[in-house]
Amino acid sequence: MSVVSLSRQDEIGIITVDNPPVNALSHAVREGIVSCLAEANADDAIRAIVLQCAGRTFIAGADITEFGKPMKEPYLPDVVNELADSPKLTFAAIHGTALGGGFEIAMGCHYRIALRSAKVGLPEVKLGLLPGAGGTQRLPRLIGVPDALRLIVSGQPISARHAGELGAIDRTVADNLLEGAIEFAHDLVATQAPPRKVSARVIEAEEFDDDFYDEFRRSIARKARGYFAPERIIRAVRAAAELPFGEGLERERDLFLECMASTESKALRYQFFAERQAARIPDVPHDIPVRPVERVAVIGAGTMGGGIAMNFASLGIPVQIVDVDEAAIGKGLAIVRKNYERGVKKGRMTADQLEQVMGLFEPVTDYAQLSDADLVIEAVFENMALKKEIFGKLDAACKPGAILATNTSTLDVDEIAAATGRPQDVIGLHFFSPANIMRLLEIVRGKETSGEVLQTCIRLAKKIRKVGVVSGVCYGFIGNRMLAGYHREAWMMILEGAKVEQVDKALFDFGMPMGPLAVSDLAGIDVGARIREERRAAGNWPDDERFGLIPDRLYRLGRYGQKTGAGFYRYEEGSRTPAPDPEVAALIAEEAGRLGIEQRDISDEEIVSRCVYPLINEGARILEEGIALRASDIDVVWVNGYGFPPYRGGPMFYADTVGVARVYETICRYRDTLDRGHGYWEPAPLLEKLARKGGQFTG
Ligand code: 3HC
Ligand code: NAI
């Protein structure tokens, strides 16, 4: 069956795109639109043409799977131009989301009508691109330069109502979209309205001078740091204001192709598919029946428990909250309320909605009350004996088929599962802090976790708007396990002569949101110190005095980071801005002297490779051991949980862009030249294998 068809209702031709799941503009769709348009234009009985889509959404954009391959005619900009040049009136009838090329198609039409529930937007920037089918030229003509710039650079869709107010949508209807579109078309045909081409509009360019664009650049500088596409978008939109339409389109095309060829775009497109791929588990059918999750319980109303519970309540799912006593629950719920109040202040919810959502929390101190819960997530102190005791109690109290999850960050999920008589129903759900905000959810599959439970949790992740990645059981799972080498090298290099602020700046410039030492100050030097104490006590820490030495000394000095006004840095009263502290520099120099470490200049390049390459090496081990199913899963973890720059695709994709052989050689050099290199820098066998055969982790 053809993905595009033409039908007729009275004098109106109706072109219907039907290309599930999201009506992407594949070659067949582009060809279909052009041929149906030609047929409609040739049909004397047709006076106007409505373009609509079947299924759940209007066209969601160009077909991203075709990117990077040779493009086949008709090209998308030409399809849009043909709709604009049609001698008969063209109408776009929008439901769901008209995104990217989909919105560009709509802007090519002479008129746009949308369901009130619809959204429109140009999200190309999220793929490292700019709208390449006239979007940068038509949108400013429709809604003005400032709003167009904001919309295209943010990539965020807006509601049809908002788009209507701005001037991008002509009419909205509550329902019966096609009827509404046909009526709209009849109305205009009756008045003999001529085709209305967006390209004919002229922008008054004078008010948009260099200062205007520079001011805009400043306003996005923080978010756009390190990105390539936003600046190209600014240039394309400026061309819309300053050049005739045809020349503007050419400029857009050149800038689009520049973006398409960038590593940033390759990385972001890779991430788009990686996130979706992460939901597929080779030995678990994608369509396996999942268990309903309509009632949730959270054990532990602390930092994590409260945030975890919010994810469910925000979706209208009732959540029981358990803690040691009512006072502890009250304390936890007060923080939850404060978080929601922030949402009210920002206009994200009303005061009534806040009360409604708070009404979904049920304080519970008796486990017998958990008998109806479909899913229980435990988030008590990180202590194996305590967790086992709680899972024993849950086993006794919960109904058969309830999913029992732990939010542990380090403990053995299999050992916890063994405390129950139903290990197949036990799983790790490792949220990241703040759990109501961070997008990543590591889904830890125990050796007995059933496929059904796993698939239920994968679906659940999407439902609560997280990106779920499945990890096997090991210390630290995927993300935190890799983090160890990253911090180790930062600590080693400050002993070897790099300045604290230099280490952080080099990694910030690489694209991390903050350097590792500033992050420690934010998270609390005491938190890390306690983890190291426990690991040393358990014999789970290398016998190397240097490893963790500086943060441990800071800890003993009571320098816990931002909360005490001093850590790796100094903080003025009430400020979060780190200032280099000569006392810390002196302390480091003293320790280096004591240990006989000769301090030297360390280049920024060395800082980056010594911190980032251990991620790659550990990532390779995680792959070999089957802890992660694929390299792209590791990248999804690092981009969404640790702020690894999305435009670098994640550590494994980054390794491929640097060249696996080069990473391997550098790691071997560090192994052979650095103190204890033969312990810390042994290359993973998989890294070596790929380097030798010229292979890649991804792609
Ligand atoms: N091309 C190809 N496949 C696409 C696609 C696209 N533009 N958009 C979505 N898909 C696929 C997904 O990969 C997924 O496939 P899978 O089921 O095999 O994993 C399937 O469609 C469903 O997607 P989601 O799981 O994301 O479904 P949701 O309902 O959660 O979201 C959506 C729907 C909001 C449309 C979301 O998919 C989305 O944001 N898509 C991308 C939109 C986009 O970026 N458009 C711009 C493209 S670039 C462009 O148009 C360039 C032009 O200017 C020249
Ligand atoms: P927290 O100390 O803030 O909260 C723990 C809560 O558990 C407290 O409210 C405490 O009263 C309650 N609790 C203790 N014993 C209990 C019992 N027997 N029954 C019911 N409640 C009990 O701790 P946090 O930070 O929320 O951590 C919880 C879990 O989440 C730990 O396993 C931790 O490793 C994990 N985690 C923590 C992250 C973080 O950044 N804080 C990130 C990811 C996971």
Short mmCIF file of C-alpha atoms in Angstrom, two decimals, residues 398-636:
data_model
loop_
_atom_site.label_atom_id
_atom_site.label_comp_id
_atom_site.label_asym_id
_atom_site.label_seq_id
_atom_site.Cartn_x
_atom_site.Cartn_y
_atom_site.Cartn_z
CA CYS A 398 3.41 -8.03 49.32
CA LYS A 399 1.02 -9.78 46.96
CA PRO A 400 2.35 -12.37 44.53
CA GLY A 401 3.56 -10.68 41.35
CA ALA A 402 4.49 -7.40 43.04
CA ILE A 403 7.81 -6.09 41.77
CA LEU A 404 10.34 -5.55 44.56
CA ALA A 405 13.03 -3.05 43.61
CA THR A 406 16.08 -1.65 45.35
CA ASN A 407 17.67 1.74 44.72
CA THR A 408 21.02 0.56 46.05
CA SER A 409 24.01 2.19 44.34
CA THR A 410 26.64 -0.36 45.33
CA LEU A 411 25.18 -3.48 46.93
CA ASP A 412 24.72 -6.88 45.31
CA VAL A 413 21.15 -7.08 43.97
CA ASP A 414 21.36 -10.88 43.83
CA GLU A 415 22.17 -11.07 47.51
CA ILE A 416 19.22 -8.80 48.29
CA ALA A 417 16.97 -10.92 46.04
CA ALA A 418 18.06 -14.04 47.91
CA ALA A 419 16.52 -12.60 51.07
CA THR A 420 13.12 -13.25 49.45
CA GLY A 421 11.43 -16.38 48.20
CA ARG A 422 10.80 -14.66 44.85
CA PRO A 423 14.09 -13.51 43.37
CA GLN A 424 12.49 -13.45 39.90
CA ASP A 425 10.46 -10.41 41.05
CA VAL A 426 13.45 -8.52 42.46
CA ILE A 427 15.30 -5.88 40.43
CA GLY A 428 17.50 -2.82 40.93
CA LEU A 429 16.07 0.56 40.00
CA HIS A 430 19.01 2.91 40.41
CA PHE A 431 17.76 6.49 40.26
CA PHE A 432 20.15 9.43 40.17
CA SER A 433 19.99 12.41 42.47
CA PRO A 434 17.79 14.52 42.37
CA ALA A 435 15.57 11.57 41.48
CA ASN A 436 12.64 13.71 40.39
CA ILE A 437 14.83 15.53 37.87
CA MET A 438 17.69 13.36 36.59
CA ARG A 439 16.73 11.51 33.41
CA LEU A 440 18.79 8.37 33.88
CA LEU A 441 17.47 5.17 35.42
CA GLU A 442 19.83 2.20 35.62
CA ILE A 443 17.70 -0.93 35.62
CA VAL A 444 19.74 -3.62 37.33
CA ARG A 445 18.93 -7.10 36.16
CA GLY A 446 19.66 -9.72 38.78
CA LYS A 447 20.61 -13.21 37.70
CA GLU A 448 17.08 -14.40 38.48
CA THR A 449 15.07 -11.31 37.48
CA SER A 450 12.33 -12.42 35.10
CA GLY A 451 12.03 -11.02 31.57
CA GLU A 452 8.52 -9.84 32.38
CA VAL A 453 9.70 -7.84 35.40
CA LEU A 454 12.58 -6.40 33.38
CA GLN A 455 10.32 -5.36 30.50
CA THR A 456 7.79 -3.85 32.92
CA CYS A 457 10.53 -1.67 34.38
CA ILE A 458 11.82 -0.66 30.95
CA ARG A 459 8.34 0.49 29.97
CA LEU A 460 7.91 2.14 33.33
CA ALA A 461 11.08 4.18 32.80
CA LYS A 462 9.58 5.70 29.66
CA LYS A 463 6.29 6.30 31.43
CA ILE A 464 7.98 8.34 34.17
CA ARG A 465 9.95 10.16 31.44
CA LYS A 466 13.30 8.62 32.23
CA VAL A 467 15.70 6.90 29.94
CA GLY A 468 16.19 3.39 31.22
CA VAL A 469 19.42 1.45 30.67
CA VAL A 470 19.79 -2.16 31.71
CA SER A 471 22.89 -3.08 33.71
CA GLY A 472 24.12 -6.37 35.07
CA VAL A 473 25.10 -6.74 38.71
CA CYS A 474 28.56 -5.46 39.69
CA TYR A 475 29.99 -2.90 42.08
CA GLY A 476 28.78 0.56 40.95
CA PHE A 477 26.83 -0.87 37.98
CA ILE A 478 27.68 0.89 34.70
CA GLY A 479 27.97 4.54 35.65
CA ASN A 480 29.57 4.66 39.10
CA ARG A 481 31.92 1.81 38.27
CA MET A 482 33.37 3.87 35.43
CA LEU A 483 33.54 6.99 37.59
CA ALA A 484 36.24 5.53 39.84
CA GLY A 485 39.08 5.94 37.33
CA TYR A 486 37.93 9.43 36.38
CA HIS A 487 38.27 10.68 39.97
CA ARG A 488 41.42 8.68 40.65
CA GLU A 489 43.30 10.43 37.87
CA ALA A 490 42.04 13.89 38.89
CA TRP A 491 43.40 13.25 42.40
CA MET A 492 46.68 11.84 41.07
CA MET A 493 47.28 14.78 38.76
CA ILE A 494 46.91 17.40 41.49
CA LEU A 495 49.64 15.53 43.38
CA GLU A 496 51.75 15.44 40.22
CA GLY A 497 51.57 19.21 39.73
CA ALA A 498 48.31 20.16 38.01
CA LYS A 499 46.41 22.92 39.81
CA VAL A 500 42.98 22.06 41.21
CA GLU A 501 41.37 24.74 39.06
CA GLN A 502 43.34 23.64 36.00
CA VAL A 503 42.00 20.08 36.23
CA ASP A 504 38.44 21.34 36.53
CA LYS A 505 38.81 23.88 33.75
CA ALA A 506 40.27 21.35 31.31
CA LEU A 507 37.31 19.02 31.85
CA PHE A 508 34.84 21.90 31.79
CA ASP A 509 36.32 22.98 28.47
CA PHE A 510 36.02 19.39 27.26
CA GLY A 511 32.29 19.89 27.87
CA MET A 512 31.57 18.45 31.32
CA PRO A 513 29.11 20.65 33.27
CA MET A 514 31.67 20.93 36.10
CA GLY A 515 35.12 19.55 36.74
CA PRO A 516 35.43 16.51 39.06
CA LEU A 517 36.90 18.41 42.00
CA ALA A 518 34.19 21.09 41.96
CA VAL A 519 31.65 18.26 41.73
CA SER A 520 33.12 16.70 44.90
CA ASP A 521 32.68 20.03 46.68
CA LEU A 522 29.07 20.12 45.55
CA ALA A 523 28.24 16.52 46.44
CA GLY A 524 30.14 16.65 49.76
CA ILE A 525 33.73 15.59 50.40
CA ASP A 526 32.40 13.76 53.49
CA VAL A 527 30.11 11.54 51.39
CA GLY A 528 33.01 10.30 49.25
CA ALA A 529 35.30 9.95 52.28
CA ARG A 530 32.79 7.69 54.04
CA ILE A 531 32.43 5.49 50.97
CA ARG A 532 36.24 5.15 50.78
CA GLU A 533 36.39 4.30 54.50
CA GLU A 534 33.89 1.51 53.98
CA ARG A 535 35.63 0.21 50.90
CA ARG A 536 39.00 0.20 52.65
CA ALA A 537 37.47 -1.65 55.60
CA ALA A 538 36.01 -4.20 53.20
CA GLY A 539 39.40 -4.62 51.47
CA ASN A 540 37.86 -3.19 48.31
CA TRP A 541 40.38 -0.37 47.69
CA PRO A 542 43.88 -0.41 46.18
CA ASP A 543 46.81 -0.31 48.58
CA ASP A 544 48.02 3.06 47.32
CA GLU A 545 48.42 5.95 49.70
CA ARG A 546 47.95 8.50 46.91
CA PHE A 547 44.52 7.23 45.90
CA GLY A 548 42.01 9.50 47.65
CA LEU A 549 44.72 11.08 49.80
CA ILE A 550 43.85 14.74 49.14
CA PRO A 551 40.06 14.49 49.55
CA ASP A 552 40.62 12.42 52.70
CA ARG A 553 42.88 15.12 54.12
CA LEU A 554 40.30 17.76 53.27
CA TYR A 555 37.71 15.62 55.04
CA ARG A 556 39.82 15.42 58.19
CA LEU A 557 40.16 19.20 58.12
CA GLY A 558 36.38 19.51 58.09
CA ARG A 559 36.48 20.86 54.54
CA TYR A 560 33.36 19.08 53.30
CA GLY A 561 32.86 21.29 50.25
CA GLN A 562 30.24 23.92 49.56
CA LYS A 563 28.26 23.13 52.69
CA THR A 564 31.18 24.13 54.96
CA GLY A 565 32.39 26.95 52.72
CA ALA A 566 35.61 25.06 51.95
CA GLY A 567 36.68 21.92 50.15
CA PHE A 568 38.97 21.71 47.15
CA TYR A 569 38.06 25.39 46.82
CA ARG A 570 37.07 28.19 49.13
CA TYR A 571 33.54 29.70 48.98
CA GLU A 572 32.55 33.15 50.18
CA GLU A 573 29.70 33.17 52.68
CA GLY A 574 26.50 32.18 50.84
CA SER A 575 28.26 31.81 47.50
CA ARG A 576 28.62 28.73 45.32
CA THR A 577 31.41 30.23 43.26
CA PRO A 578 34.62 28.29 43.81
CA ALA A 579 37.77 30.32 44.49
CA PRO A 580 41.19 28.64 44.31
CA ASP A 581 42.57 28.23 47.81
CA PRO A 582 46.32 28.67 48.44
CA GLU A 583 45.95 26.57 51.61
CA VAL A 584 44.85 23.60 49.51
CA ALA A 585 47.66 24.19 47.04
CA ALA A 586 50.12 24.20 49.95
CA LEU A 587 48.63 21.05 51.42
CA ILE A 588 48.92 19.25 48.09
CA ALA A 589 52.52 20.41 47.62
CA GLU A 590 53.35 19.23 51.15
CA GLU A 591 51.87 15.77 50.53
CA ALA A 592 53.61 15.50 47.15
CA GLY A 593 56.91 16.39 48.87
CA ARG A 594 56.34 13.84 51.62
CA LEU A 595 55.64 11.11 49.05
CA GLY A 596 58.61 12.14 46.89
CA ILE A 597 56.39 13.05 43.92
CA GLU A 598 58.18 15.51 41.69
CA GLN A 599 55.63 18.09 40.60
CA ARG A 600 55.63 19.08 36.92
CA ASP A 601 53.57 21.03 34.42
CA ILE A 602 50.70 18.97 33.11
CA SER A 603 48.99 19.92 29.85
CA ASP A 604 45.23 20.26 29.51
CA GLU A 605 45.36 17.54 26.90
CA GLU A 606 46.92 15.13 29.39
CA ILE A 607 44.30 16.05 31.99
CA VAL A 608 41.49 15.22 29.59
CA SER A 609 42.95 11.95 28.35
CA ARG A 610 43.93 10.76 31.83
CA CYS A 611 40.41 11.38 33.13
CA VAL A 612 38.39 10.33 30.09
CA TYR A 613 40.36 7.32 28.84
CA PRO A 614 39.79 5.34 32.05
CA LEU A 615 36.06 5.70 31.31
CA ILE A 616 36.63 4.12 27.91
CA ASN A 617 38.84 1.36 29.29
CA GLU A 618 36.40 0.46 32.06
CA GLY A 619 33.55 0.75 29.57
CA ALA A 620 35.31 -1.86 27.43
CA ARG A 621 35.56 -4.19 30.44
CA ILE A 622 31.89 -3.63 31.25
CA LEU A 623 31.08 -4.68 27.69
CA GLU A 624 33.31 -7.74 27.80
CA GLU A 625 31.72 -8.88 31.02
CA GLY A 626 28.23 -8.36 29.60
CA ILE A 627 27.35 -5.84 32.34
CA ALA A 628 26.20 -3.51 29.55
CA LEU A 629 24.56 -4.99 26.48
CA ARG A 630 26.05 -2.54 24.03
CA ALA A 631 28.47 0.38 23.85
CA SER A 632 25.60 2.76 23.14
CA ASP A 633 23.96 1.83 26.47
CA ILE A 634 27.11 3.01 28.25
CA ASP A 635 26.96 6.26 26.32
CA VAL A 636 23.31 6.79 27.24
#
